[in-house]
mmCIF file with all atom_site columns, C-alpha atoms in Angstrom:
data_model
loop_
_atom_site.group_PDB
_atom_site.id
_atom_site.type_symbol
_atom_site.label_atom_id
_atom_site.label_alt_id
_atom_site.label_comp_id
_atom_site.label_asym_id
_atom_site.label_entity_id
_atom_site.label_seq_id
_atom_site.pdbx_PDB_ins_code
_atom_site.Cartn_x
_atom_site.Cartn_y
_atom_site.Cartn_z
_atom_site.occupancy
_atom_site.B_iso_or_equiv
_atom_site.pdbx_formal_charge
_atom_site.auth_seq_id
_atom_site.auth_comp_id
_atom_site.auth_asym_id
_atom_site.auth_atom_id
_atom_site.pdbx_PDB_model_num
ATOM 1   C CA . UNK A 1 1   ? -14.145 19.538 -14.310 1.00 90.00 ? 954  UNK A CA 1
ATOM 2   C CA . UNK A 1 2   ? -12.746 16.467 -12.657 1.00 94.00 ? 955  UNK A CA 1
ATOM 3   C CA . UNK A 1 3   ? -13.691 15.480 -9.142  1.00 95.00 ? 956  UNK A CA 1
ATOM 4   C CA . UNK A 1 4   ? -11.362 13.340 -7.069  1.00 96.00 ? 957  UNK A CA 1
ATOM 5   C CA . UNK A 1 5   ? -12.422 11.443 -3.978  1.00 94.00 ? 958  UNK A CA 1
ATOM 6   C CA . UNK A 1 6   ? -9.727  9.884  -1.827  1.00 95.00 ? 959  UNK A CA 1
ATOM 7   C CA . UNK A 1 7   ? -10.171 7.252  0.819   1.00 95.00 ? 960  UNK A CA 1
ATOM 8   C CA . UNK A 1 8   ? -8.190  4.797  2.890   1.00 96.00 ? 961  UNK A CA 1
ATOM 9   C CA . UNK A 1 9   ? -6.188  7.030  5.185   1.00 94.00 ? 962  UNK A CA 1
ATOM 10  C CA . UNK A 1 10  ? -6.030  6.590  8.922   1.00 96.00 ? 963  UNK A CA 1
ATOM 11  C CA . UNK A 1 11  ? -3.894  5.697  11.899  1.00 97.00 ? 964  UNK A CA 1
ATOM 12  C CA . UNK A 1 12  ? -1.541  2.748  11.609  1.00 97.00 ? 965  UNK A CA 1
ATOM 13  C CA . UNK A 1 13  ? 1.284   1.405  13.733  1.00 98.00 ? 966  UNK A CA 1
ATOM 14  C CA . UNK A 1 14  ? 4.858   1.427  12.472  1.00 98.00 ? 967  UNK A CA 1
ATOM 15  C CA . UNK A 1 15  ? 5.423   -1.525 10.189  1.00 97.00 ? 968  UNK A CA 1
ATOM 16  C CA . UNK A 1 16  ? 1.779   -1.639 9.186   1.00 98.00 ? 969  UNK A CA 1
ATOM 17  C CA . UNK A 1 17  ? 0.113   -1.181 5.832   1.00 98.00 ? 970  UNK A CA 1
ATOM 18  C CA . UNK A 1 18  ? -2.534  1.024  4.296   1.00 98.00 ? 971  UNK A CA 1
ATOM 19  C CA . UNK A 1 19  ? -4.121  1.224  0.869   1.00 98.00 ? 972  UNK A CA 1
ATOM 20  C CA . UNK A 1 20  ? -5.272  4.555  -0.460  1.00 98.00 ? 973  UNK A CA 1
ATOM 21  C CA . UNK A 1 21  ? -7.790  4.934  -3.258  1.00 98.00 ? 974  UNK A CA 1
ATOM 22  C CA . UNK A 1 22  ? -8.665  7.901  -5.430  1.00 98.00 ? 975  UNK A CA 1
ATOM 23  C CA . UNK A 1 23  ? -11.668 7.791  -7.733  1.00 97.00 ? 976  UNK A CA 1
ATOM 24  C CA . UNK A 1 24  ? -12.041 10.316 -10.521 1.00 96.00 ? 977  UNK A CA 1
ATOM 25  C CA . UNK A 1 25  ? -15.418 11.399 -11.845 1.00 93.00 ? 978  UNK A CA 1
ATOM 26  C CA . UNK A 1 26  ? -16.914 14.128 -13.971 1.00 91.00 ? 979  UNK A CA 1
ATOM 27  C CA . UNK A 1 27  ? -15.174 15.124 -17.179 1.00 89.00 ? 980  UNK A CA 1
ATOM 28  C CA . UNK A 1 28  ? -12.671 12.292 -17.128 1.00 87.00 ? 981  UNK A CA 1
ATOM 29  C CA . UNK A 1 29  ? -11.989 11.953 -20.852 1.00 89.00 ? 982  UNK A CA 1
ATOM 30  C CA . UNK A 1 30  ? -8.394  12.852 -21.508 1.00 88.00 ? 983  UNK A CA 1
ATOM 31  C CA . UNK A 1 31  ? -6.971  11.948 -18.103 1.00 90.00 ? 984  UNK A CA 1
ATOM 32  C CA . UNK A 1 32  ? -3.478  10.586 -18.626 1.00 92.00 ? 985  UNK A CA 1
ATOM 33  C CA . UNK A 1 33  ? -1.208  10.765 -15.615 1.00 95.00 ? 986  UNK A CA 1
ATOM 34  C CA . UNK A 1 34  ? -2.490  9.878  -12.133 1.00 97.00 ? 987  UNK A CA 1
ATOM 35  C CA . UNK A 1 35  ? -0.467  10.049 -8.982  1.00 98.00 ? 988  UNK A CA 1
ATOM 36  C CA . UNK A 1 36  ? 0.014   10.615 -5.310  1.00 98.00 ? 989  UNK A CA 1
ATOM 37  C CA . UNK A 1 37  ? 1.808   13.369 -3.469  1.00 98.00 ? 990  UNK A CA 1
ATOM 38  C CA . UNK A 1 38  ? 2.177   13.990 0.224   1.00 98.00 ? 991  UNK A CA 1
ATOM 39  C CA . UNK A 1 39  ? 2.755   16.892 2.553   1.00 98.00 ? 992  UNK A CA 1
ATOM 40  C CA . UNK A 1 40  ? 4.058   16.505 6.060   1.00 96.00 ? 993  UNK A CA 1
ATOM 41  C CA . UNK A 1 41  ? 3.713   19.272 8.661   1.00 92.00 ? 994  UNK A CA 1
ATOM 42  C CA . UNK A 1 42  ? 6.047   22.182 7.949   1.00 94.00 ? 995  UNK A CA 1
ATOM 43  C CA . UNK A 1 43  ? 7.308   20.552 4.770   1.00 96.00 ? 996  UNK A CA 1
ATOM 44  C CA . UNK A 1 44  ? 6.695   21.059 1.085   1.00 97.00 ? 997  UNK A CA 1
ATOM 45  C CA . UNK A 1 45  ? 4.424   18.795 -0.882  1.00 97.00 ? 998  UNK A CA 1
ATOM 46  C CA . UNK A 1 46  ? 6.441   16.032 -2.491  1.00 97.00 ? 999  UNK A CA 1
ATOM 47  C CA . UNK A 1 47  ? 6.003   13.376 -5.102  1.00 98.00 ? 1000 UNK A CA 1
ATOM 48  C CA . UNK A 1 48  ? 5.151   9.873  -3.940  1.00 98.00 ? 1001 UNK A CA 1
ATOM 49  C CA . UNK A 1 49  ? 4.410   8.094  -7.204  1.00 98.00 ? 1002 UNK A CA 1
ATOM 50  C CA . UNK A 1 50  ? 2.762   8.508  -10.588 1.00 98.00 ? 1003 UNK A CA 1
ATOM 51  C CA . UNK A 1 51  ? 1.352   6.127  -13.157 1.00 97.00 ? 1004 UNK A CA 1
ATOM 52  C CA . UNK A 1 52  ? 0.459   6.636  -16.805 1.00 95.00 ? 1005 UNK A CA 1
ATOM 53  C CA . UNK A 1 53  ? -2.555  5.274  -18.646 1.00 93.00 ? 1006 UNK A CA 1
ATOM 54  C CA . UNK A 1 54  ? -0.324  2.503  -19.955 1.00 94.00 ? 1007 UNK A CA 1
ATOM 55  C CA . UNK A 1 55  ? 0.914   1.583  -16.491 1.00 94.00 ? 1008 UNK A CA 1
ATOM 56  C CA . UNK A 1 56  ? 4.337   3.192  -16.529 1.00 97.00 ? 1009 UNK A CA 1
ATOM 57  C CA . UNK A 1 57  ? 5.232   4.103  -12.985 1.00 97.00 ? 1010 UNK A CA 1
ATOM 58  C CA . UNK A 1 58  ? 7.548   6.582  -11.337 1.00 97.00 ? 1011 UNK A CA 1
ATOM 59  C CA . UNK A 1 59  ? 8.408   6.640  -7.648  1.00 97.00 ? 1012 UNK A CA 1
ATOM 60  C CA . UNK A 1 60  ? 10.236  8.868  -5.248  1.00 96.00 ? 1013 UNK A CA 1
ATOM 61  C CA . UNK A 1 61  ? 13.566  7.113  -4.776  1.00 94.00 ? 1014 UNK A CA 1
ATOM 62  C CA . UNK A 1 62  ? 13.173  6.929  -1.008  1.00 91.00 ? 1015 UNK A CA 1
ATOM 63  C CA . UNK A 1 63  ? 9.859   5.068  -1.304  1.00 92.00 ? 1016 UNK A CA 1
ATOM 64  C CA . UNK A 1 64  ? 10.737  2.420  -3.857  1.00 89.00 ? 1017 UNK A CA 1
ATOM 65  C CA . UNK A 1 65  ? 10.138  -1.058 -2.538  1.00 90.00 ? 1018 UNK A CA 1
ATOM 66  C CA . UNK A 1 66  ? 7.645   -0.039 0.133   1.00 97.00 ? 1019 UNK A CA 1
ATOM 67  C CA . UNK A 1 67  ? 4.957   1.786  -1.872  1.00 98.00 ? 1020 UNK A CA 1
ATOM 68  C CA . UNK A 1 68  ? 3.184   0.504  -4.965  1.00 98.00 ? 1021 UNK A CA 1
ATOM 69  C CA . UNK A 1 69  ? 0.968   2.560  -7.243  1.00 98.00 ? 1022 UNK A CA 1
ATOM 70  C CA . UNK A 1 70  ? -1.615  1.004  -9.527  1.00 97.00 ? 1023 UNK A CA 1
ATOM 71  C CA . UNK A 1 71  ? -4.687  2.069  -11.417 1.00 96.00 ? 1024 UNK A CA 1
ATOM 72  C CA . UNK A 1 72  ? -7.901  0.668  -12.791 1.00 95.00 ? 1025 UNK A CA 1
ATOM 73  C CA . UNK A 1 73  ? -8.691  2.575  -15.959 1.00 92.00 ? 1026 UNK A CA 1
ATOM 74  C CA . UNK A 1 74  ? -12.183 1.104  -16.183 1.00 92.00 ? 1027 UNK A CA 1
ATOM 75  C CA . UNK A 1 75  ? -12.980 2.530  -12.745 1.00 93.00 ? 1028 UNK A CA 1
ATOM 76  C CA . UNK A 1 76  ? -10.918 5.703  -13.198 1.00 94.00 ? 1029 UNK A CA 1
ATOM 77  C CA . UNK A 1 77  ? -9.288  4.916  -9.905  1.00 96.00 ? 1030 UNK A CA 1
ATOM 78  C CA . UNK A 1 78  ? -5.699  5.040  -8.725  1.00 98.00 ? 1031 UNK A CA 1
ATOM 79  C CA . UNK A 1 79  ? -4.407  3.157  -5.701  1.00 98.00 ? 1032 UNK A CA 1
ATOM 80  C CA . UNK A 1 80  ? -1.419  3.440  -3.423  1.00 98.00 ? 1033 UNK A CA 1
ATOM 81  C CA . UNK A 1 81  ? -0.405  0.388  -1.440  1.00 98.00 ? 1034 UNK A CA 1
ATOM 82  C CA . UNK A 1 82  ? 1.860   1.415  1.424   1.00 98.00 ? 1035 UNK A CA 1
ATOM 83  C CA . UNK A 1 83  ? 3.751   -1.243 3.333   1.00 98.00 ? 1036 UNK A CA 1
ATOM 84  C CA . UNK A 1 84  ? 6.291   -1.169 6.173   1.00 97.00 ? 1037 UNK A CA 1
ATOM 85  C CA . UNK A 1 85  ? 5.064   2.253  7.145   1.00 98.00 ? 1038 UNK A CA 1
ATOM 86  C CA . UNK A 1 86  ? 7.298   4.489  9.224   1.00 97.00 ? 1039 UNK A CA 1
ATOM 87  C CA . UNK A 1 87  ? 6.510   7.482  11.438  1.00 97.00 ? 1040 UNK A CA 1
ATOM 88  C CA . UNK A 1 88  ? 8.135   9.709  8.823   1.00 96.00 ? 1041 UNK A CA 1
ATOM 89  C CA . UNK A 1 89  ? 5.462   8.634  6.346   1.00 97.00 ? 1042 UNK A CA 1
ATOM 90  C CA . UNK A 1 90  ? 2.964   10.626 8.384   1.00 98.00 ? 1043 UNK A CA 1
ATOM 91  C CA . UNK A 1 91  ? 1.460   13.242 6.077   1.00 98.00 ? 1044 UNK A CA 1
ATOM 92  C CA . UNK A 1 92  ? -1.594  14.303 4.179   1.00 98.00 ? 1045 UNK A CA 1
ATOM 93  C CA . UNK A 1 93  ? -1.666  12.312 0.962   1.00 98.00 ? 1046 UNK A CA 1
ATOM 94  C CA . UNK A 1 94  ? -3.080  13.991 -2.106  1.00 98.00 ? 1047 UNK A CA 1
ATOM 95  C CA . UNK A 1 95  ? -4.274  12.445 -5.313  1.00 98.00 ? 1048 UNK A CA 1
ATOM 96  C CA . UNK A 1 96  ? -3.429  14.336 -8.467  1.00 97.00 ? 1049 UNK A CA 1
ATOM 97  C CA . UNK A 1 97  ? -4.489  13.773 -12.069 1.00 97.00 ? 1050 UNK A CA 1
ATOM 98  C CA . UNK A 1 98  ? -3.375  15.394 -15.286 1.00 95.00 ? 1051 UNK A CA 1
ATOM 99  C CA . UNK A 1 99  ? -5.946  15.933 -17.988 1.00 92.00 ? 1052 UNK A CA 1
ATOM 100 C CA . UNK A 1 100 ? -4.303  17.319 -21.087 1.00 87.00 ? 1053 UNK A CA 1
ATOM 101 C CA . UNK A 1 101 ? -2.780  20.563 -19.756 1.00 88.00 ? 1054 UNK A CA 1
ATOM 102 C CA . UNK A 1 102 ? -4.907  20.752 -16.620 1.00 93.00 ? 1055 UNK A CA 1
ATOM 103 C CA . UNK A 1 103 ? -4.070  19.461 -13.162 1.00 96.00 ? 1056 UNK A CA 1
ATOM 104 C CA . UNK A 1 104 ? -6.613  18.427 -10.545 1.00 96.00 ? 1057 UNK A CA 1
ATOM 105 C CA . UNK A 1 105 ? -6.007  17.716 -6.867  1.00 97.00 ? 1058 UNK A CA 1
ATOM 106 C CA . UNK A 1 106 ? -7.996  15.743 -4.366  1.00 96.00 ? 1059 UNK A CA 1
ATOM 107 C CA . UNK A 1 107 ? -8.836  17.095 -0.934  1.00 96.00 ? 1060 UNK A CA 1
ATOM 108 C CA . UNK A 1 108 ? -6.218  14.937 0.765   1.00 96.00 ? 1061 UNK A CA 1
ATOM 109 C CA . UNK A 1 109 ? -6.389  12.080 3.213   1.00 97.00 ? 1062 UNK A CA 1
ATOM 110 C CA . UNK A 1 110 ? -4.465  11.955 6.474   1.00 98.00 ? 1063 UNK A CA 1
ATOM 111 C CA . UNK A 1 111 ? -2.064  9.105  7.124   1.00 98.00 ? 1064 UNK A CA 1
ATOM 112 C CA . UNK A 1 112 ? -0.637  8.892  10.617  1.00 98.00 ? 1065 UNK A CA 1
ATOM 113 C CA . UNK A 1 113 ? 1.963   6.309  11.540  1.00 98.00 ? 1066 UNK A CA 1
ATOM 114 C CA . UNK A 1 114 ? 2.339   6.073  15.277  1.00 97.00 ? 1067 UNK A CA 1
ATOM 115 C CA . UNK A 1 115 ? 2.425   3.568  18.088  1.00 95.00 ? 1068 UNK A CA 1
#
């Protein structure tokens, strides 16, 4: 089993920044893809960004340029730097990791963008 612990969410004003972290522990051998998804109220969960072990990234088109995903393989941690935040970025952000054919989700962290 893989355990994921997210942190860094909170309330931020429009135009502000937040950095989310997700640390993986447990049976971490074999983790390849790490990423972030989000789910806004009354909407489906959607991709934010993913990153491979080798650092290849993929972003939702609408978020390119504002969000940056990175990872520290030594710490088994993935990060999401979010800049120029907008009210429509308000959502629960979930960390997800792929280990071989298995998928693990974090518990989610709330991000609220409001003045």
